[in-house]
């Protein structure tokens, strides 16, 4: 009963315009003060334990930073050139290339809004140039951008892994096949529409262009090898992989592509001494500092929500809510099928109002024990959650992808919602597939890393 | 108030940038140390975690200043200006209460490590030599081997004090009408509409190919 009141207060606070982090934190603090003998000092300690108790979460700022260097560093532009060279000649080619580019960028970046910004800000303009409507372009990219959190690396997966203590590596692997399937489904959808509406195609530029663009984009795409190869080769932990990715992206952007930093101006000829100074200067060049601050800002925003959600999680576990929910659900005789329906409904509704990472921190510990006792694979559950979050990101009122798409496509949020809706149907079908075909998510991690060890 | 605001703004921005940079460099250096020099920087993980805590706890007040905290503006964005002002004032009051409660909690938690438990050190991170003078103040002159705990934990009271200051500042801005919301606003429809109209005009000028 008290807990229902707690959730009512959280939602009420959010609706009157309190930041999500404060709404979660304040209501949990008040609840703890009213119904338990927790001191304010112990609550502050819980807040601090978001950092020194959850090492996995450390990967988040590094993945965000890597993605920030990628976006300012012109990697996206080169990926798009490669994607257009590969599939641009199909009917509806530029849209299909947009999805392909989003998939590739998703494999470098762990966030959906970042993917939309990086790819969308370039390709939406390009699509309009050759005659696509603004709605079509924005709708496609808004949906394809959500693949950012499904195709590894993924910030939302890191949060899920931290919340319920499963392996980040397994989750990343589990996202590969669903990510490819979702991307393919979107491409097929676009191709069908393109045939019906007779959408334009690009001229086939030849294999020379494919090779040339691949070589250009290769520096950026090699990051996929660094991240995934590093984790699965046992070279480093996911957190270290993220930090290495950030450093690699920094080096590529400054010294190979030279789209930022002191070497961006290609007309200057330098003496060796000036060259050396330039290399050192890169470390505190305004471009570097700006990117660091950008990445820092985003990390702080996400982490402060997660840290406060962890206080709420502390309340819920202290009140033994997960156990009582599990008992009542098992007593009601729910099987895995019904349980997954309910999980999807909770996440879809919650996803409308909450930021994905915060929602995962709260919901994952609630449903995890039930899933385990029903024999559902924890990795499979994680992928279901991620796909739900994808849908949450393109549905109002809180849909980060909608907001950034409205920014890059210069449309109102309401018209982006309308533009994205038809493609959303594909993602809903995909969600049902992922929910009831477990091997889509579990086959790859089982094959490469052995069977799951967390079972009932 | 204004001058204090500018000073703390520089401090916040600088600290966020510096913390993220150092975190990346330390973690990367640890990987290099392991594979190139076949050794380990023992304190790398712990130091990174504390830098992370500092970045987020200090940075969150910076986010209030630049209005980047995420929230739901679907309802307040649609209310008439008068009601919205009242709702926002209530929101800011909640935020001030939140920051004040956590400032008290953070101070209590930190104060124990700065007084009776001032001898307690962290697990791995060594005490930099140039900070040893603190031992004279806090630890009866007995040198610290590792970083004393009150140093990393200071992020709690310090960050929450900054956060309280920023929310008070935001409240003042709402009262004086310089600010309408305390969350990032996405429903700035008129601005988006204006930009869209501009693009349409540009399209028309190009001969309306669409």
PDB file of N, CA and C in Angstrom, chain A residues 373-454:
ATOM      1  N   UNK A 373      12.734 -17.826 -11.502  1.00  0.00           N
ATOM      2  CA  UNK A 373      11.991 -18.970 -10.984  1.00  0.00           C
ATOM      3  C   UNK A 373      11.071 -19.564 -12.050  1.00  0.00           C
ATOM      4  N   UNK A 374      10.756 -18.792 -13.096  1.00  0.00           N
ATOM      5  CA  UNK A 374       9.950 -19.341 -14.193  1.00  0.00           C
ATOM      6  C   UNK A 374      10.839 -19.979 -15.265  1.00  0.00           C
ATOM      7  N   UNK A 375      12.146 -19.951 -15.039  1.00  0.00           N
ATOM      8  CA  UNK A 375      13.057 -20.579 -15.986  1.00  0.00           C
ATOM      9  C   UNK A 375      13.364 -19.750 -17.216  1.00  0.00           C
ATOM     10  N   UNK A 376      13.181 -18.435 -17.113  1.00  0.00           N
ATOM     11  CA  UNK A 376      13.516 -17.574 -18.251  1.00  0.00           C
ATOM     12  C   UNK A 376      14.977 -17.172 -18.140  1.00  0.00           C
ATOM     13  N   UNK A 377      15.680 -17.221 -19.256  1.00  0.00           N
ATOM     14  CA  UNK A 377      17.097 -16.892 -19.256  1.00  0.00           C
ATOM     15  C   UNK A 377      17.291 -15.406 -18.936  1.00  0.00           C
ATOM     16  N   UNK A 378      18.191 -15.082 -17.971  1.00  0.00           N
ATOM     17  CA  UNK A 378      18.393 -13.676 -17.604  1.00  0.00           C
ATOM     18  C   UNK A 378      18.848 -12.817 -18.778  1.00  0.00           C
ATOM     19  N   UNK A 379      19.625 -13.404 -19.687  1.00  0.00           N
ATOM     20  CA  UNK A 379      20.099 -12.650 -20.843  1.00  0.00           C
ATOM     21  C   UNK A 379      18.932 -12.354 -21.784  1.00  0.00           C
ATOM     22  N   UNK A 380      18.078 -13.355 -21.965  1.00  0.00           N
ATOM     23  CA  UNK A 380      16.901 -13.174 -22.804  1.00  0.00           C
ATOM     24  C   UNK A 380      16.026 -12.065 -22.236  1.00  0.00           C
ATOM     25  N   UNK A 381      15.821 -12.084 -20.905  1.00  0.00           N
ATOM     26  CA  UNK A 381      15.030 -11.037 -20.257  1.00  0.00           C
ATOM     27  C   UNK A 381      15.647  -9.664 -20.526  1.00  0.00           C
ATOM     28  N   UNK A 382      16.982  -9.601 -20.455  1.00  0.00           N
ATOM     29  CA  UNK A 382      17.662  -8.334 -20.704  1.00  0.00           C
ATOM     30  C   UNK A 382      17.390  -7.794 -22.097  1.00  0.00           C
ATOM     31  N   UNK A 383      17.441  -8.691 -23.093  1.00  0.00           N
ATOM     32  CA  UNK A 383      17.209  -8.234 -24.468  1.00  0.00           C
ATOM     33  C   UNK A 383      15.763  -7.774 -24.640  1.00  0.00           C
ATOM     34  N   UNK A 384      14.814  -8.497 -24.010  1.00  0.00           N
ATOM     35  CA  UNK A 384      13.412  -8.061 -24.068  1.00  0.00           C
ATOM     36  C   UNK A 384      13.296  -6.648 -23.518  1.00  0.00           C
ATOM     37  N   UNK A 385      13.972  -6.403 -22.384  1.00  0.00           N
ATOM     38  CA  UNK A 385      13.902  -5.067 -21.781  1.00  0.00           C
ATOM     39  C   UNK A 385      14.471  -4.017 -22.722  1.00  0.00           C
ATOM     40  N   UNK A 386      15.603  -4.333 -23.344  1.00  0.00           N
ATOM     41  CA  UNK A 386      16.235  -3.358 -24.226  1.00  0.00           C
ATOM     42  C   UNK A 386      15.303  -3.017 -25.401  1.00  0.00           C
ATOM     43  N   UNK A 387      14.659  -4.047 -25.981  1.00  0.00           N
ATOM     44  CA  UNK A 387      13.780  -3.771 -27.124  1.00  0.00           C
ATOM     45  C   UNK A 387      12.586  -2.922 -26.676  1.00  0.00           C
ATOM     46  N   UNK A 388      12.076  -3.196 -25.482  1.00  0.00           N
ATOM     47  CA  UNK A 388      11.014  -2.348 -24.949  1.00  0.00           C
ATOM     48  C   UNK A 388      11.462  -0.900 -24.809  1.00  0.00           C
ATOM     49  N   UNK A 389      12.699  -0.730 -24.338  1.00  0.00           N
ATOM     50  CA  UNK A 389      13.221   0.625 -24.170  1.00  0.00           C
ATOM     51  C   UNK A 389      13.357   1.323 -25.523  1.00  0.00           C
ATOM     52  N   UNK A 390      13.717   0.531 -26.556  1.00  0.00           N
ATOM     53  CA  UNK A 390      13.789   1.108 -27.901  1.00  0.00           C
ATOM     54  C   UNK A 390      12.454   1.719 -28.277  1.00  0.00           C
ATOM     55  N   UNK A 391      11.376   0.949 -28.013  1.00  0.00           N
ATOM     56  CA  UNK A 391      10.052   1.453 -28.365  1.00  0.00           C
ATOM     57  C   UNK A 391       9.707   2.662 -27.509  1.00  0.00           C
ATOM     58  N   UNK A 392      10.105   2.600 -26.210  1.00  0.00           N
ATOM     59  CA  UNK A 392       9.847   3.735 -25.322  1.00  0.00           C
ATOM     60  C   UNK A 392      10.508   5.014 -25.810  1.00  0.00           C
ATOM     61  N   UNK A 393      11.634   4.865 -26.520  1.00  0.00           N
ATOM     62  CA  UNK A 393      12.365   6.052 -26.953  1.00  0.00           C
ATOM     63  C   UNK A 393      11.709   6.754 -28.128  1.00  0.00           C
ATOM     64  N   UNK A 394      10.771   6.056 -28.798  1.00  0.00           N
ATOM     65  CA  UNK A 394      10.121   6.722 -29.928  1.00  0.00           C
ATOM     66  C   UNK A 394       8.629   6.887 -29.690  1.00  0.00           C
ATOM     67  N   UNK A 395       8.226   6.800 -28.396  1.00  0.00           N
ATOM     68  CA  UNK A 395       6.834   7.087 -28.072  1.00  0.00           C
ATOM     69  C   UNK A 395       6.784   8.234 -27.068  1.00  0.00           C
ATOM     70  N   UNK A 396       5.853   9.170 -27.230  1.00  0.00           N
ATOM     71  CA  UNK A 396       5.764  10.303 -26.324  1.00  0.00           C
ATOM     72  C   UNK A 396       5.176   9.876 -24.974  1.00  0.00           C
ATOM     73  N   UNK A 397       5.233  10.673 -23.907  1.00  0.00           N
ATOM     74  CA  UNK A 397       5.821  12.017 -23.853  1.00  0.00           C
ATOM     75  C   UNK A 397       7.339  12.039 -23.673  1.00  0.00           C
ATOM     76  N   UNK A 398       7.943  11.029 -23.003  1.00  0.00           N
ATOM     77  CA  UNK A 398       9.389  11.068 -22.872  1.00  0.00           C
ATOM     78  C   UNK A 398       9.993  10.104 -23.875  1.00  0.00           C
ATOM     79  N   UNK A 399      10.339  10.578 -25.042  1.00  0.00           N
ATOM     80  CA  UNK A 399      10.993   9.738 -26.027  1.00  0.00           C
ATOM     81  C   UNK A 399      12.200  10.495 -26.543  1.00  0.00           C
ATOM     82  N   UNK A 400      13.367  10.112 -26.025  1.00  0.00           N
ATOM     83  CA  UNK A 400      14.568  10.884 -26.358  1.00  0.00           C
ATOM     84  C   UNK A 400      14.795  10.964 -27.856  1.00  0.00           C
ATOM     85  N   UNK A 401      14.549   9.842 -28.560  1.00  0.00           N
ATOM     86  CA  UNK A 401      14.789   9.851 -29.998  1.00  0.00           C
ATOM     87  C   UNK A 401      13.888  10.835 -30.722  1.00  0.00           C
ATOM     88  N   UNK A 402      12.652  10.951 -30.232  1.00  0.00           N
ATOM     89  CA  UNK A 402      11.730  11.906 -30.850  1.00  0.00           C
ATOM     90  C   UNK A 402      12.293  13.319 -30.745  1.00  0.00           C
ATOM     91  N   UNK A 403      12.806  13.644 -29.550  1.00  0.00           N
ATOM     92  CA  UNK A 403      13.296  15.001 -29.334  1.00  0.00           C
ATOM     93  C   UNK A 403      14.489  15.294 -30.225  1.00  0.00           C
ATOM     94  N   UNK A 404      15.458  14.369 -30.259  1.00  0.00           N
ATOM     95  CA  UNK A 404      16.640  14.670 -31.070  1.00  0.00           C
ATOM     96  C   UNK A 404      16.288  14.657 -32.554  1.00  0.00           C
ATOM     97  N   UNK A 405      15.359  13.778 -32.962  1.00  0.00           N
ATOM     98  CA  UNK A 405      14.972  13.796 -34.367  1.00  0.00           C
ATOM     99  C   UNK A 405      14.307  15.116 -34.719  1.00  0.00           C
ATOM    100  N   UNK A 406      13.458  15.609 -33.816  1.00  0.00           N
ATOM    101  CA  UNK A 406      12.806  16.882 -34.101  1.00  0.00           C
ATOM    102  C   UNK A 406      13.862  17.966 -34.234  1.00  0.00           C
ATOM    103  N   UNK A 407      14.956  17.843 -33.483  1.00  0.00           N
ATOM    104  CA  UNK A 407      16.050  18.802 -33.600  1.00  0.00           C
ATOM    105  C   UNK A 407      16.766  18.706 -34.931  1.00  0.00           C
ATOM    106  N   UNK A 408      17.175  17.481 -35.318  1.00  0.00           N
ATOM    107  CA  UNK A 408      17.985  17.380 -36.529  1.00  0.00           C
ATOM    108  C   UNK A 408      17.148  17.514 -37.804  1.00  0.00           C
ATOM    109  N   UNK A 409      15.845  17.160 -37.724  1.00  0.00           N
ATOM    110  CA  UNK A 409      15.024  17.271 -38.934  1.00  0.00           C
ATOM    111  C   UNK A 409      14.249  18.579 -38.966  1.00  0.00           C
ATOM    112  N   UNK A 410      14.385  19.377 -37.920  1.00  0.00           N
ATOM    113  CA  UNK A 410      13.675  20.650 -37.808  1.00  0.00           C
ATOM    114  C   UNK A 410      12.176  20.494 -38.013  1.00  0.00           C
ATOM    115  N   UNK A 411      11.596  19.552 -37.256  1.00  0.00           N
ATOM    116  CA  UNK A 411      10.143  19.397 -37.279  1.00  0.00           C
ATOM    117  C   UNK A 411       9.662  19.486 -35.843  1.00  0.00           C
ATOM    118  N   UNK A 412       8.366  19.710 -35.645  1.00  0.00           N
ATOM    119  CA  UNK A 412       7.856  19.704 -34.289  1.00  0.00           C
ATOM    120  C   UNK A 412       7.820  18.262 -33.787  1.00  0.00           C
ATOM    121  N   UNK A 413       7.862  18.104 -32.452  1.00  0.00           N
ATOM    122  CA  UNK A 413       7.865  16.766 -31.886  1.00  0.00           C
ATOM    123  C   UNK A 413       6.607  16.006 -32.319  1.00  0.00           C
ATOM    124  N   UNK A 414       5.474  16.696 -32.350  1.00  0.00           N
ATOM    125  CA  UNK A 414       4.228  16.032 -32.724  1.00  0.00           C
ATOM    126  C   UNK A 414       4.293  15.444 -34.123  1.00  0.00           C
ATOM    127  N   UNK A 415       4.897  16.178 -35.053  1.00  0.00           N
ATOM    128  CA  UNK A 415       4.947  15.609 -36.405  1.00  0.00           C
ATOM    129  C   UNK A 415       5.969  14.485 -36.503  1.00  0.00           C
ATOM    130  N   UNK A 416       7.012  14.527 -35.665  1.00  0.00           N
ATOM    131  CA  UNK A 416       7.939  13.385 -35.643  1.00  0.00           C
ATOM    132  C   UNK A 416       7.208  12.149 -35.126  1.00  0.00           C
ATOM    133  N   UNK A 417       6.370  12.331 -34.104  1.00  0.00           N
ATOM    134  CA  UNK A 417       5.607  11.204 -33.560  1.00  0.00           C
ATOM    135  C   UNK A 417       4.784  10.564 -34.669  1.00  0.00           C
ATOM    136  N   UNK A 418       4.096  11.396 -35.464  1.00  0.00           N
ATOM    137  CA  UNK A 418       3.280  10.877 -36.563  1.00  0.00           C
ATOM    138  C   UNK A 418       4.146  10.194 -37.612  1.00  0.00           C
ATOM    139  N   UNK A 419       5.303  10.802 -37.914  1.00  0.00           N
ATOM    140  CA  UNK A 419       6.173  10.252 -38.956  1.00  0.00           C
ATOM    141  C   UNK A 419       6.754   8.910 -38.532  1.00  0.00           C
ATOM    142  N   UNK A 420       7.021   8.756 -37.227  1.00  0.00           N
ATOM    143  CA  UNK A 420       7.674   7.540 -36.757  1.00  0.00           C
ATOM    144  C   UNK A 420       6.685   6.397 -36.580  1.00  0.00           C
ATOM    145  N   UNK A 421       5.400   6.729 -36.420  1.00  0.00           N
ATOM    146  CA  UNK A 421       4.400   5.722 -36.052  1.00  0.00           C
ATOM    147  C   UNK A 421       4.335   4.507 -36.976  1.00  0.00           C
ATOM    148  N   UNK A 422       4.294   4.687 -38.323  1.00  0.00           N
ATOM    149  CA  UNK A 422       4.170   3.483 -39.171  1.00  0.00           C
ATOM    150  C   UNK A 422       5.333   2.516 -38.984  1.00  0.00           C
ATOM    151  N   UNK A 423       6.545   3.045 -38.835  1.00  0.00           N
ATOM    152  CA  UNK A 423       7.723   2.187 -38.676  1.00  0.00           C
ATOM    153  C   UNK A 423       7.756   1.545 -37.305  1.00  0.00           C
ATOM    154  N   UNK A 424       7.092   2.211 -36.357  1.00  0.00           N
ATOM    155  CA  UNK A 424       7.011   1.669 -35.000  1.00  0.00           C
ATOM    156  C   UNK A 424       6.361   0.294 -35.012  1.00  0.00           C
ATOM    157  N   UNK A 425       5.401   0.101 -35.953  1.00  0.00           N
ATOM    158  CA  UNK A 425       4.713  -1.187 -36.044  1.00  0.00           C
ATOM    159  C   UNK A 425       5.722  -2.321 -36.279  1.00  0.00           C
ATOM    160  N   UNK A 426       6.731  -2.050 -37.112  1.00  0.00           N
ATOM    161  CA  UNK A 426       7.752  -3.070 -37.377  1.00  0.00           C
ATOM    162  C   UNK A 426       8.458  -3.440 -36.080  1.00  0.00           C
ATOM    163  N   UNK A 427       8.770  -2.428 -35.267  1.00  0.00           N
ATOM    164  CA  UNK A 427       9.464  -2.703 -34.010  1.00  0.00           C
ATOM    165  C   UNK A 427       8.567  -3.488 -33.050  1.00  0.00           C
ATOM    166  N   UNK A 428       7.251  -3.235 -33.093  1.00  0.00           N
ATOM    167  CA  UNK A 428       6.347  -3.968 -32.208  1.00  0.00           C
ATOM    168  C   UNK A 428       6.320  -5.447 -32.606  1.00  0.00           C
ATOM    169  N   UNK A 429       6.224  -5.712 -33.913  1.00  0.00           N
ATOM    170  CA  UNK A 429       6.291  -7.102 -34.379  1.00  0.00           C
ATOM    171  C   UNK A 429       7.610  -7.731 -33.929  1.00  0.00           C
ATOM    172  N   UNK A 430       8.683  -6.951 -34.061  1.00  0.00           N
ATOM    173  CA  UNK A 430       9.998  -7.435 -33.673  1.00  0.00           C
ATOM    174  C   UNK A 430      10.045  -7.758 -32.179  1.00  0.00           C
ATOM    175  N   UNK A 431       9.393  -6.907 -31.368  1.00  0.00           N
ATOM    176  CA  UNK A 431       9.358  -7.150 -29.917  1.00  0.00           C
ATOM    177  C   UNK A 431       8.701  -8.490 -29.614  1.00  0.00           C
ATOM    178  N   UNK A 432       7.592  -8.770 -30.309  1.00  0.00           N
ATOM    179  CA  UNK A 432       6.903 -10.046 -30.074  1.00  0.00           C
ATOM    180  C   UNK A 432       7.815 -11.206 -30.468  1.00  0.00           C
ATOM    181  N   UNK A 433       8.527 -11.048 -31.593  1.00  0.00           N
ATOM    182  CA  UNK A 433       9.459 -12.099 -32.008  1.00  0.00           C
ATOM    183  C   UNK A 433      10.531 -12.337 -30.953  1.00  0.00           C
ATOM    184  N   UNK A 434      11.147 -11.251 -30.478  1.00  0.00           N
ATOM    185  CA  UNK A 434      12.229 -11.388 -29.499  1.00  0.00           C
ATOM    186  C   UNK A 434      11.712 -12.020 -28.208  1.00  0.00           C
ATOM    187  N   UNK A 435      10.480 -11.646 -27.832  1.00  0.00           N
ATOM    188  CA  UNK A 435       9.941 -12.156 -26.570  1.00  0.00           C
ATOM    189  C   UNK A 435       9.717 -13.658 -26.620  1.00  0.00           C
ATOM    190  N   UNK A 436       9.170 -14.153 -27.735  1.00  0.00           N
ATOM    191  CA  UNK A 436       8.764 -15.553 -27.756  1.00  0.00           C
ATOM    192  C   UNK A 436       9.676 -16.457 -28.577  1.00  0.00           C
ATOM    193  N   UNK A 437      10.754 -15.917 -29.122  1.00  0.00           N
ATOM    194  CA  UNK A 437      11.757 -16.774 -29.762  1.00  0.00           C
ATOM    195  C   UNK A 437      13.068 -16.564 -29.020  1.00  0.00           C
ATOM    196  N   UNK A 438      13.266 -17.254 -27.876  1.00  0.00           N
ATOM    197  CA  UNK A 438      14.438 -16.979 -27.025  1.00  0.00           C
ATOM    198  C   UNK A 438      15.768 -17.166 -27.751  1.00  0.00           C
ATOM    199  N   UNK A 439      15.840 -18.151 -28.672  1.00  0.00           N
ATOM    200  CA  UNK A 439      17.167 -18.439 -29.233  1.00  0.00           C
ATOM    201  C   UNK A 439      17.717 -17.292 -30.061  1.00  0.00           C
ATOM    202  N   UNK A 440      16.844 -16.364 -30.509  1.00  0.00           N
ATOM    203  CA  UNK A 440      17.360 -15.180 -31.198  1.00  0.00           C
ATOM    204  C   UNK A 440      18.404 -14.497 -30.322  1.00  0.00           C
ATOM    205  N   UNK A 441      18.121 -14.414 -29.012  1.00  0.00           N
ATOM    206  CA  UNK A 441      19.054 -13.740 -28.113  1.00  0.00           C
ATOM    207  C   UNK A 441      20.070 -14.693 -27.511  1.00  0.00           C
ATOM    208  N   UNK A 442      19.672 -15.940 -27.239  1.00  0.00           N
ATOM    209  CA  UNK A 442      20.555 -16.787 -26.432  1.00  0.00           C
ATOM    210  C   UNK A 442      21.532 -17.615 -27.258  1.00  0.00           C
ATOM    211  N   UNK A 443      21.260 -17.831 -28.549  1.00  0.00           N
ATOM    212  CA  UNK A 443      22.086 -18.759 -29.312  1.00  0.00           C
ATOM    213  C   UNK A 443      23.554 -18.342 -29.348  1.00  0.00           C
ATOM    214  N   UNK A 444      23.808 -17.067 -29.678  1.00  0.00           N
ATOM    215  CA  UNK A 444      25.190 -16.614 -29.834  1.00  0.00           C
ATOM    216  C   UNK A 444      25.977 -16.670 -28.522  1.00  0.00           C
ATOM    217  N   UNK A 445      25.437 -16.108 -27.413  1.00  0.00           N
ATOM    218  CA  UNK A 445      26.213 -16.217 -26.163  1.00  0.00           C
ATOM    219  C   UNK A 445      26.397 -17.658 -25.695  1.00  0.00           C
ATOM    220  N   UNK A 446      25.388 -18.522 -25.890  1.00  0.00           N
ATOM    221  CA  UNK A 446      25.546 -19.922 -25.477  1.00  0.00           C
ATOM    222  C   UNK A 446      26.646 -20.585 -26.282  1.00  0.00           C
ATOM    223  N   UNK A 447      26.650 -20.313 -27.601  1.00  0.00           N
ATOM    224  CA  UNK A 447      27.622 -20.969 -28.471  1.00  0.00           C
ATOM    225  C   UNK A 447      29.040 -20.511 -28.159  1.00  0.00           C
ATOM    226  N   UNK A 448      29.202 -19.200 -27.932  1.00  0.00           N
ATOM    227  CA  UNK A 448      30.556 -18.685 -27.765  1.00  0.00           C
ATOM    228  C   UNK A 448      31.029 -18.700 -26.320  1.00  0.00           C
ATOM    229  N   UNK A 449      30.098 -18.587 -25.361  1.00  0.00           N
ATOM    230  CA  UNK A 449      30.530 -18.445 -23.971  1.00  0.00           C
ATOM    231  C   UNK A 449      30.002 -19.539 -23.059  1.00  0.00           C
ATOM    232  N   UNK A 450      29.327 -20.555 -23.613  1.00  0.00           N
ATOM    233  CA  UNK A 450      28.822 -21.633 -22.763  1.00  0.00           C
ATOM    234  C   UNK A 450      27.459 -21.295 -22.188  1.00  0.00           C
ATOM    235  N   UNK A 451      26.799 -22.290 -21.549  1.00  0.00           N
ATOM    236  CA  UNK A 451      25.444 -22.070 -21.049  1.00  0.00           C
ATOM    237  C   UNK A 451      25.402 -21.087 -19.881  1.00  0.00           C
ATOM    238  N   UNK A 452      24.223 -20.552 -19.661  1.00  0.00           N
ATOM    239  CA  UNK A 452      24.011 -19.592 -18.576  1.00  0.00           C
ATOM    240  C   UNK A 452      24.220 -20.279 -17.227  1.00  0.00           C
ATOM    241  N   UNK A 453      24.863 -19.555 -16.283  1.00  0.00           N
ATOM    242  CA  UNK A 453      25.087 -20.183 -14.976  1.00  0.00           C
ATOM    243  C   UNK A 453      24.039 -19.757 -13.948  1.00  0.00           C
ATOM    244  N   UNK A 454      23.361 -18.610 -14.210  1.00  0.00           N
ATOM    245  CA  UNK A 454      22.324 -18.185 -13.269  1.00  0.00           C
ATOM    246  C   UNK A 454      21.017 -18.862 -13.665  1.00  0.00           C
TER     247      UNK A 454
END
